[in-house]
Coordinates of C-alpha atoms in Angstrom, one line a residue:
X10 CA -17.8 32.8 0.3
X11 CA -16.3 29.3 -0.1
X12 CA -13.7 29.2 2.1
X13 CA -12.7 25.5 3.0
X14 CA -11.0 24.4 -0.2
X15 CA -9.0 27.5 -1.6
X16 CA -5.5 26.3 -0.3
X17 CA -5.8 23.2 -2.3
X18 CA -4.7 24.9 -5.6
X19 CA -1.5 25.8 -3.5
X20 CA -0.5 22.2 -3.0
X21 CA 1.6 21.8 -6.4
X22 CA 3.4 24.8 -5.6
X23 CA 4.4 23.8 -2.2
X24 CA 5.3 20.0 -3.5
X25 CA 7.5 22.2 -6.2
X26 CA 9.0 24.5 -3.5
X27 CA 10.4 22.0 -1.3
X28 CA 11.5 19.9 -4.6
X29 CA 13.1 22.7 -5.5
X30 CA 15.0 23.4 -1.9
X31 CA 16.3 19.5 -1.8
X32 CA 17.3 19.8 -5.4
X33 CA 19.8 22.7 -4.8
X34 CA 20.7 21.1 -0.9
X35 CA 21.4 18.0 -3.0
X36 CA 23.6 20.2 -5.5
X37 CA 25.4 22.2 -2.6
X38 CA 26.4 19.5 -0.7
X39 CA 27.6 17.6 -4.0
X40 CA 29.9 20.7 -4.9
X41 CA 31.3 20.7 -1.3
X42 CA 33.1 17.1 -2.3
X43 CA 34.5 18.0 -5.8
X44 CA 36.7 21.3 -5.9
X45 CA 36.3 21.6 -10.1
X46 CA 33.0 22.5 -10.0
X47 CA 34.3 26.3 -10.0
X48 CA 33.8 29.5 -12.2
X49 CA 31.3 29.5 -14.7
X50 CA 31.3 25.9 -14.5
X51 CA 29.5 25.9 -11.3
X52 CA 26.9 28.7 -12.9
X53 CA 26.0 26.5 -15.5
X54 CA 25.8 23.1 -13.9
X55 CA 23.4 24.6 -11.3
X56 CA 21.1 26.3 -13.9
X57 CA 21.2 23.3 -15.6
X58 CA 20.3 21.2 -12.6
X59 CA 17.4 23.2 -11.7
X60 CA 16.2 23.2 -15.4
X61 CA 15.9 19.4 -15.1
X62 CA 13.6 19.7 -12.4
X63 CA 11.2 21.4 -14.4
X64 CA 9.8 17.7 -16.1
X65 CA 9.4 16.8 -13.0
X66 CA 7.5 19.3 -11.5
X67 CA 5.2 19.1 -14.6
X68 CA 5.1 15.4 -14.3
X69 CA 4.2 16.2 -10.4
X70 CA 1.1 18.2 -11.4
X71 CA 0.3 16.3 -14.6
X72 CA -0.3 13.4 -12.5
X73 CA -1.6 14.7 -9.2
X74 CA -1.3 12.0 -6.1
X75 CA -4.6 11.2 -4.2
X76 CA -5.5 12.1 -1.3
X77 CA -5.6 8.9 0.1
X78 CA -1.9 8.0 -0.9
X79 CA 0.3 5.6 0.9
X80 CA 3.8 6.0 2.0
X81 CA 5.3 3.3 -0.2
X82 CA 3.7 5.0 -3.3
X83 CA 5.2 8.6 -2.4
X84 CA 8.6 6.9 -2.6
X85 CA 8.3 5.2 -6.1
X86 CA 6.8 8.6 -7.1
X87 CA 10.3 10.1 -6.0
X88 CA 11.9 7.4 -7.4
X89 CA 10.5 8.1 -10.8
X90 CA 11.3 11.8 -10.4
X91 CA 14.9 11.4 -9.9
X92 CA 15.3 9.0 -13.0
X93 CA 13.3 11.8 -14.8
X94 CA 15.5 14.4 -13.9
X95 CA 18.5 12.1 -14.6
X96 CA 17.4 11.5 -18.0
X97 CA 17.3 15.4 -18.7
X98 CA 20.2 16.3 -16.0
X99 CA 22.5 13.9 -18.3
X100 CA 20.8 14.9 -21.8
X101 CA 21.5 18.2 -21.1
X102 CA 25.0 18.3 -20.3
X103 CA 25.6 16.1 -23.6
X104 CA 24.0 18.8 -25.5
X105 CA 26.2 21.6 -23.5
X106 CA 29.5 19.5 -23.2
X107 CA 29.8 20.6 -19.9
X108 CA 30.3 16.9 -17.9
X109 CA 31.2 17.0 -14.4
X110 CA 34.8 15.5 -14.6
X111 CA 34.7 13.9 -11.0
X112 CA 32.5 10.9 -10.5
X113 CA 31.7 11.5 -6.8
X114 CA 29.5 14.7 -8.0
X115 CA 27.2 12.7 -9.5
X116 CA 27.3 9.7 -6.5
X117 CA 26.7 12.4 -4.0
X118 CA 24.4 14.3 -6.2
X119 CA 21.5 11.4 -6.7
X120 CA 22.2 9.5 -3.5
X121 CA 20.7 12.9 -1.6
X122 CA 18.2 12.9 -4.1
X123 CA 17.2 9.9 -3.4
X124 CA 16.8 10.2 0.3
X125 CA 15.7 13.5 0.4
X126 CA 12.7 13.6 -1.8
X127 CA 10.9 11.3 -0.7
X128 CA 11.4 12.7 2.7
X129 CA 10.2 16.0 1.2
X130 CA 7.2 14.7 -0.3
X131 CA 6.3 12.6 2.6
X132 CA 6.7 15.1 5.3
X133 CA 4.8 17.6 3.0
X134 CA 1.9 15.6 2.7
X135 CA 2.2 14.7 6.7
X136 CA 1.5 18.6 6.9
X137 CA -1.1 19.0 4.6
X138 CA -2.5 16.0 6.3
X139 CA -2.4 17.8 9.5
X140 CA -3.7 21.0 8.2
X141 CA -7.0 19.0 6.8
X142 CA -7.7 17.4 10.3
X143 CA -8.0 21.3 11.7
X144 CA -11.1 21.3 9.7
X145 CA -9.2 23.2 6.4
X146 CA -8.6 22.7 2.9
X147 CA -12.1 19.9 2.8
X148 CA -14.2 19.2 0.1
X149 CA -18.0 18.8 0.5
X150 CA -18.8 16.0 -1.3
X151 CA -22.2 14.0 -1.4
X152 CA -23.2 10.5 -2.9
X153 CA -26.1 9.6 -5.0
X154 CA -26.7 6.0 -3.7
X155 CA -27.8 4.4 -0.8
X156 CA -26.2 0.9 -1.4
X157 CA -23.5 -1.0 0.2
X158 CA -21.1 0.8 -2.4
X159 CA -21.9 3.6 -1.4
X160 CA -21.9 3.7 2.2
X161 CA -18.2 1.8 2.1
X162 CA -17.2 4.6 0.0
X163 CA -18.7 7.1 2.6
X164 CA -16.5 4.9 5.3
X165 CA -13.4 5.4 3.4
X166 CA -13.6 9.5 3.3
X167 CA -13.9 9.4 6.6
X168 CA -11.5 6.7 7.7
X169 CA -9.1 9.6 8.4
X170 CA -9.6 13.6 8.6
X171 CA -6.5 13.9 6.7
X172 CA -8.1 12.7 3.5
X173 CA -10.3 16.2 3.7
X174 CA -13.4 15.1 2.8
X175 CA -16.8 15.8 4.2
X176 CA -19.4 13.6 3.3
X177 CA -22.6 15.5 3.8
X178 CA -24.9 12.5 3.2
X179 CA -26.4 10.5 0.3
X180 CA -29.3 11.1 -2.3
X181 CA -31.2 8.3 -3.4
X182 CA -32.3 8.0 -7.7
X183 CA -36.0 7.7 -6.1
X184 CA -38.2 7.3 -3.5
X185 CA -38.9 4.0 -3.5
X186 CA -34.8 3.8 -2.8
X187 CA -34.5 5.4 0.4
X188 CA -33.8 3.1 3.2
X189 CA -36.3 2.9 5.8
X190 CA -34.6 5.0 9.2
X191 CA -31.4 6.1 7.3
X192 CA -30.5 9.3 8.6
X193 CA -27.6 10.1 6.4
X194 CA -30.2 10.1 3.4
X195 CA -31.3 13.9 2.3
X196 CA -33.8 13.2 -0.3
X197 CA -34.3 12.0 -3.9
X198 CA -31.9 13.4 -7.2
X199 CA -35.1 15.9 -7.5
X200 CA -33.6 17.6 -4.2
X201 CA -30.0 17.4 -5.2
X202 CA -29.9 20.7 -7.0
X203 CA -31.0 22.9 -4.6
X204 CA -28.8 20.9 -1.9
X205 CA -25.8 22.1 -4.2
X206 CA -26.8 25.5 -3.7
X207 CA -27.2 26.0 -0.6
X208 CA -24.4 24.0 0.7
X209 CA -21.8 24.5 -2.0
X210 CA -20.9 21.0 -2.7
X211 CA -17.6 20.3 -4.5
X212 CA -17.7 16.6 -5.3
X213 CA -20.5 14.1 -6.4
X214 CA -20.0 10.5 -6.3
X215 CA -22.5 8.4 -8.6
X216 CA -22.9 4.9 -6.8
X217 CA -25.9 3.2 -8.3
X218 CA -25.5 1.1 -11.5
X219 CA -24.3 2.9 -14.9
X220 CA -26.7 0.8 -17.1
X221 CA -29.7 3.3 -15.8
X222 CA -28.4 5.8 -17.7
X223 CA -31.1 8.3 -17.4
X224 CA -30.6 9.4 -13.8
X225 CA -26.6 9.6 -14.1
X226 CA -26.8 11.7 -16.9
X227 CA -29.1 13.9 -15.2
X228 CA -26.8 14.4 -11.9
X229 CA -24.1 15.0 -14.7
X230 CA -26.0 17.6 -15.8
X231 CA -26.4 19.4 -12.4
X232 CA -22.7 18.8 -11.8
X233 CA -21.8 20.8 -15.0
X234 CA -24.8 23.4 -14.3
X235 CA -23.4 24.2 -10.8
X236 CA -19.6 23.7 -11.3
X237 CA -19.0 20.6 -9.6
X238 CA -16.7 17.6 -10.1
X239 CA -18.4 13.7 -11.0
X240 CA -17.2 11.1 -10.2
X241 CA -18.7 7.9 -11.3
X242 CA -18.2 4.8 -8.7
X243 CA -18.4 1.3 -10.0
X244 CA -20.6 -0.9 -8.2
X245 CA -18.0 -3.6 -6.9
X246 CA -17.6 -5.7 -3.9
X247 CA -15.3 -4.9 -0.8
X248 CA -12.1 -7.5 -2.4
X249 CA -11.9 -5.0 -5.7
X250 CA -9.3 -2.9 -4.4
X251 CA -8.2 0.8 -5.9
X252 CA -6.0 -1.1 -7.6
X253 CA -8.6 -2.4 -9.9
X254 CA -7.0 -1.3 -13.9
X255 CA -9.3 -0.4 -16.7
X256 CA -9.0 -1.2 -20.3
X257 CA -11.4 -1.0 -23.5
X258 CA -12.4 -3.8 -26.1
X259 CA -13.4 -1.4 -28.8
X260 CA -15.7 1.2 -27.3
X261 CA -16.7 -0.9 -24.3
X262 CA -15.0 -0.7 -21.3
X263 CA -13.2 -3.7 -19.2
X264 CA -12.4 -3.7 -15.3
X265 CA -9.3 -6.2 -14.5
X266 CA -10.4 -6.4 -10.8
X267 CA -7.2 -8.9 -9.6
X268 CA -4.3 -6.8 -11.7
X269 CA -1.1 -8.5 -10.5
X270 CA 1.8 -5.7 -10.5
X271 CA 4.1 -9.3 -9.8
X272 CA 2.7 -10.6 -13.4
X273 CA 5.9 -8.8 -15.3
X274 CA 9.5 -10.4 -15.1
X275 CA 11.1 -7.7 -13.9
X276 CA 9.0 -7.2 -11.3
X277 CA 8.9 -11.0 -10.2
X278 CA 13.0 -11.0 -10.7
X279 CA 13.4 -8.1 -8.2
X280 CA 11.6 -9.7 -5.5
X281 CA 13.0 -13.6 -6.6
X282 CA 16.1 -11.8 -5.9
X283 CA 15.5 -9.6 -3.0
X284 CA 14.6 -13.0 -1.1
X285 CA 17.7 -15.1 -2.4
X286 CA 19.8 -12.2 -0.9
X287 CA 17.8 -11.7 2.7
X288 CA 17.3 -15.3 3.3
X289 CA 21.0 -15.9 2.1
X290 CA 21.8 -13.6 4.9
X291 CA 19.0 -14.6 7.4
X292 CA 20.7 -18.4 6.9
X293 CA 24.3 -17.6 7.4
X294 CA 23.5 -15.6 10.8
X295 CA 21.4 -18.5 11.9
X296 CA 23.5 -20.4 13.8
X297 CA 23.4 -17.6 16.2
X298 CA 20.1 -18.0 17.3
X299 CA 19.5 -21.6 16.0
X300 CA 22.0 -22.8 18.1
X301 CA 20.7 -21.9 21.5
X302 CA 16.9 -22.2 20.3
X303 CA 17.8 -26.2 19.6
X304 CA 19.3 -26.9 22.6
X305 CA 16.4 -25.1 24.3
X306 CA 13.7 -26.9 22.2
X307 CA 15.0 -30.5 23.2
X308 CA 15.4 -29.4 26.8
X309 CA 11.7 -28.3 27.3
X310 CA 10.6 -31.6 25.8
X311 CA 10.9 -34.8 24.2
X312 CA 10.3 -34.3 20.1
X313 CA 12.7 -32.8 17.2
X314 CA 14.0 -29.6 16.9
X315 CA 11.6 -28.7 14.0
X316 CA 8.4 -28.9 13.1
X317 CA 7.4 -29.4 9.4
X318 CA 4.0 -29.4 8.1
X319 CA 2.5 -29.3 4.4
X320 CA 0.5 -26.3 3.6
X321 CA -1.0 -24.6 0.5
X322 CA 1.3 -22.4 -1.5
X323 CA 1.6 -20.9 -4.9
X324 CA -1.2 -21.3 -7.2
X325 CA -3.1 -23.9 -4.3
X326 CA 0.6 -26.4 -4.3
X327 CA 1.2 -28.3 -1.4
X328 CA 4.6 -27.8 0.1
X329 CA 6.3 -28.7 3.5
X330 CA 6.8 -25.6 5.8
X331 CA 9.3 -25.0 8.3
X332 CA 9.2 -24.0 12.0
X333 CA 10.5 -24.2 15.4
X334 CA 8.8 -26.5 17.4
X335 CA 6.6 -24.8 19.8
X336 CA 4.4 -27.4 21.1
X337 CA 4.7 -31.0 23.0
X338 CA 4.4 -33.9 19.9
X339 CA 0.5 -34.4 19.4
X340 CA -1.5 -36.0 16.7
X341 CA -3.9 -32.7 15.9
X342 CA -1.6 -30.2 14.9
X343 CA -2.1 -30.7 11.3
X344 CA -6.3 -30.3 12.4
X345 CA -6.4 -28.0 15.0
X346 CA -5.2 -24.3 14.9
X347 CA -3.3 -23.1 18.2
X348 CA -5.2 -20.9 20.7
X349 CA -4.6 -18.7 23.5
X350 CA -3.5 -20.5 26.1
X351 CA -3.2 -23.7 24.9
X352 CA -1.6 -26.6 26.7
X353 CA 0.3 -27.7 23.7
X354 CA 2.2 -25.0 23.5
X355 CA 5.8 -25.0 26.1
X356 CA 7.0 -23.0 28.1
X357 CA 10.0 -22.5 25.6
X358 CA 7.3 -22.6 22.6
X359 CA 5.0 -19.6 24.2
X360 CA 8.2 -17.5 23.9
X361 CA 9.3 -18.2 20.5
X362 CA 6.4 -17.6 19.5
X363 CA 5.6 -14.2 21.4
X364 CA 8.8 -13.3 19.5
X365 CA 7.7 -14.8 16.4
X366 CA 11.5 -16.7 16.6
X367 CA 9.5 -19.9 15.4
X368 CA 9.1 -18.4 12.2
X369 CA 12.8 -18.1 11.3
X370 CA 13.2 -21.6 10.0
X371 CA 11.1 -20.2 7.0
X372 CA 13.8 -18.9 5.4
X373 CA 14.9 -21.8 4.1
X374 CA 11.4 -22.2 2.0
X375 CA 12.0 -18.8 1.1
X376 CA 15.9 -19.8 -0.5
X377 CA 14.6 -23.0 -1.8
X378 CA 11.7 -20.8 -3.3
X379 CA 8.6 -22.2 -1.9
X380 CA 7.5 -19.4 0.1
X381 CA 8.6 -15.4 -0.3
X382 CA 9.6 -12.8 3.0
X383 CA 7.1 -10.8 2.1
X384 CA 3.6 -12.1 1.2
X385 CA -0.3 -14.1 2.8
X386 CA 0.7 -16.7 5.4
X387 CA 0.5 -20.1 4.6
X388 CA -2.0 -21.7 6.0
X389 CA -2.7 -25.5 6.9
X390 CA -4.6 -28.0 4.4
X391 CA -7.7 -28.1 6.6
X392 CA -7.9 -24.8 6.7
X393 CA -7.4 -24.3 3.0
X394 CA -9.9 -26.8 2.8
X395 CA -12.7 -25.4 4.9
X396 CA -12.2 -21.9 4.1
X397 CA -12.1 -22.0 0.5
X398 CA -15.7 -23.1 1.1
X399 CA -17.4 -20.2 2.8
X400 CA -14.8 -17.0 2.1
X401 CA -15.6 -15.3 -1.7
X402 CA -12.0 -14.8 -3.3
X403 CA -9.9 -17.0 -0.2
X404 CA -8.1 -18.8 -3.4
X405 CA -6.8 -15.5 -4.9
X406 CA -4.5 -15.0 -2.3
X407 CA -2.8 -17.8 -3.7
X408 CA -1.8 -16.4 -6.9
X409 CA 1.7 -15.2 -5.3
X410 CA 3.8 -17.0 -3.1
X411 CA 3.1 -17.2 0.8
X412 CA 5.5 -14.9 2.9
X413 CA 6.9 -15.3 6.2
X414 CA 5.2 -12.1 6.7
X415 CA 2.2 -10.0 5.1
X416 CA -0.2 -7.1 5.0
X417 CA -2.5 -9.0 7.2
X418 CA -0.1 -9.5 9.8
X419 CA 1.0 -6.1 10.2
X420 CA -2.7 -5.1 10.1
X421 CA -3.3 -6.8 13.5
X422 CA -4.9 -9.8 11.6
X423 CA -2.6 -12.8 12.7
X424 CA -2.7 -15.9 15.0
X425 CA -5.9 -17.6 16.0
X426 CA -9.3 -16.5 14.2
X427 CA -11.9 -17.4 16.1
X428 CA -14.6 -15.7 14.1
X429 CA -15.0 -15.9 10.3
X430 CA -14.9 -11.8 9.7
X431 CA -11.3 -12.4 11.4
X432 CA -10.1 -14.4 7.8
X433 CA -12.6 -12.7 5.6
X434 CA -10.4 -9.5 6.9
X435 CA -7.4 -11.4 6.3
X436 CA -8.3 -12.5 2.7
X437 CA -9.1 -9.2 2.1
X438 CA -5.4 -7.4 3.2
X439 CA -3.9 -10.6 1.5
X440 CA -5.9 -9.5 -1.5
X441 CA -4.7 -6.0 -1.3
X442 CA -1.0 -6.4 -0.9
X443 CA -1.3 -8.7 -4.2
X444 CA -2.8 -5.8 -6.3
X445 CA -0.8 -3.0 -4.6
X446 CA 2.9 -4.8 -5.0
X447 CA 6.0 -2.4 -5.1
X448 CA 9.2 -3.0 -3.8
X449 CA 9.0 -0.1 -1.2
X450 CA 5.5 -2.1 0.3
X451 CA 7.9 -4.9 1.2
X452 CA 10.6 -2.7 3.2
X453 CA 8.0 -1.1 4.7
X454 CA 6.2 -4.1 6.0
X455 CA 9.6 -6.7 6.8
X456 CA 10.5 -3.1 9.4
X457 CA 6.9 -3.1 10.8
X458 CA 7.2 -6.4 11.3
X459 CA 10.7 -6.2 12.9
X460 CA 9.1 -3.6 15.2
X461 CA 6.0 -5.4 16.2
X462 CA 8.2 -8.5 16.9
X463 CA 10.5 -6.6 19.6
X464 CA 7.5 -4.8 21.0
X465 CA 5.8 -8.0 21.4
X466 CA 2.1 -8.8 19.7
X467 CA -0.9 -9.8 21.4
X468 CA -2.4 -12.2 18.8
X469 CA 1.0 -14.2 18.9
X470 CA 0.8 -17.2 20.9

């Protein structure tokens, strides 16, 4: 009897359970602050909140999240729920002319709403998460493919036990395809059904090319025989992300592998604005810290304050970035990248940059627009010009502005790179954060950031 994946059906219901719980906390705490939600009044506004969570839920289960979700897409998945239920809260009591006559309902109302779902659907996922790495709720899955698509695709269900997959090897089309010594590899397509049967598989994952059409629709056809879910894999490199959107021309289909979520104006005009008002901010606190850096800048040694040097922004443009100086005046610093350490560097400069203090000057790119808080680091000409050279897709990171701080960064991928894979990895979560925008991604990496920066980072010197 299959036992390792019968809880999974149960994970809607729990997601609507606790939705359901912060929906009427939300409404009880909301009643405690207005007294003329009383009587029938108060029967008919709490039926009709918990009616309007009904779209929700069904929007919830319509659209089930992945496995492999992130926490900054769980909150604009709340998000969207509350301006769901809003639209049928208010629509509703239009209908019933039964309005709440005091404001602060609806404030306190939609502001707990707003903090506690995502909390909810967070910490639910944390425990599903947990329950998976306990060896429960899994899905046997196997891949038919023995290419580097496939085995990065093997990598990813088993990046973390919480995902609950268990890849039980791959299948090759023929025999001619199996790789000489690869253990993982259990035989030909000709094996596959009986494999199915005797391990009850739940999941196949087609990673060989779609063109050969013969084989695919032949593991199709087991799939359906024996009750098991296909998924088809497209054969793309490692820097086409999950974000990758599909489209059709007529009845072919088109893969946008570089979608850009900052392409729309609203989207570009909440984060133009997000950085006007933090660097607004950062700039009128400087003084604080400017003050006292200055002063110890010229004391350590002779040289200006601040140290400026062009580097390649949006869409490849040069522009002039600014930082604290951290190292004695010297004629390679637009040539040669600093390293650990380096006699360049002060003693004053070795702390600023530990701190990443040297960076603060950056705000004023970000308020004149050249550069954004969040997004790839700039990097020096050289650099640009020698890497653009050897790294597939190093220009795409410039399709957005550079950011004081990134994906890469809070990935462990900063400071000196000293081996190529260090900036192919680089490019790569540069990459990522450009097809994966969202507002929420930002937060959460400008408070990693803060946190890595008071704990102190290895790579910064």
């Amino acid at each position: 009897m299959n036992r390792k994946g019968k809880y999974g059906k149960y994970l809607s219901y729990i997601e609507a359970g606790a939705g359901f719980l912060i929906v009427n906390l939300a409404f009880a705490v909301a009643c405690l602050f207005d007294t003329d939600i009383v009587g029938f009044r108060w029967k008919v506004t709490w039926l009709v909140v918990n009616v309007s969570y009904l779209p929700v839920v069904m929007m919830f289960s319509r659209i089930p999240m992945p496995r492999s979700i992130h926490v900054d897409c769980v909150v604009i998945r709340s998000v969207e729920g509350v301006g769901l239920h809003a639209l049928f809260f208010f629509a509703l009591l239009t209908f019933l002319d039964s309005w709440v006559h005091n404001d602060s309902f609806y404030l306190w109302f939609y502001g707990l709403m707003l903090a506690l779902l995502p909390c909810g659907l967070v910490a639910t996922r944390m425990l599903v998460k947990r329950f998976r790495r306990k060896g429960r709720n899994y899905s046997n899955t196997v891949i038919v493919g023995t290419g580097e698509t496939a085995h990065r695709l093997r990598a990813e269900m088993l990046a973390d036990a919480g995902y609950g997959y268990k890849c039980l090897g791959f299948f090759a089309v023929s025999r001619d395809m199996i790789p000489p010594g690869e253990p993982m590899c259990l035989g030909t397509i000709d094996d596959l059904e009986e494999f199915i049967v005797k391990n009850d598989v739940n999941e196949i994952y087609y990673a060989e090319p779609g063109e050969r059409y013969a084989p695919m629709k032949r593991v199709m056809r087991i799939a359906e025989d024996h009750v098991v879910r296909f998924f088809y894999v497209p054969l793309l490199n490692a820097y086409v992300s999950r974000a990758a959107q599909l489209s059709n021309i007529g009845q072919v289909s088109v893969l946008d592998i570089h979608p850009d979520p900052l392409s729309g104006w609203m989207a570009r005009t909440v984060k133009r604005t997000f950085d006007i008002v933090f660097s607004s901010v950062a700039l009128l606190c400087s003084p604080v810290v400017f003050i006292p850096v200055a002063i110890a800048i010229k004391l350590s040694s002779p040289g200006p304050v601040f140290f400026r040097q062009k580097r390649t922004g949006y869409k490849g443009q040069e522009f002039m970035c600014w930082k604290f100086r951290t190292m004695r005046v010297n004629s390679k610093s637009d040539d040669l990248q600093a390293t650990r350490g380096d006699s360049r560097i002060t003693r004053v400069g070795e702390f600023l940059r530990h701190t990443s203090i040297d960076e603060l000057p950056q705000f004023i790119n970000v308020w004149l627009g050249d550069m954004s808080v969040v997004g790839p680091r700039p990097h020096m000409i050289k650099h640009t010009d020698d890497y653009r050279k050897i790294i597939d897709k190093y220009m795409v990171r410039h399709f957005i502005k550079p950011g004081i701080t990134g994906w890469a960064q809070i990935r462990g991928f900063r400071g000196q790179t000293e081996e190529l894979w260090q900036m192919e990895k680089r490019v790569e979560c540069d990459i990522w954060y450009m097809e994966n925008w969202n507002f929420f991604l930002d937060i959460k990496i400008i408070v990693l950031t803060i946190v890595n920066a008071i704990r102190g980072e290895e790579n910064a010197f």
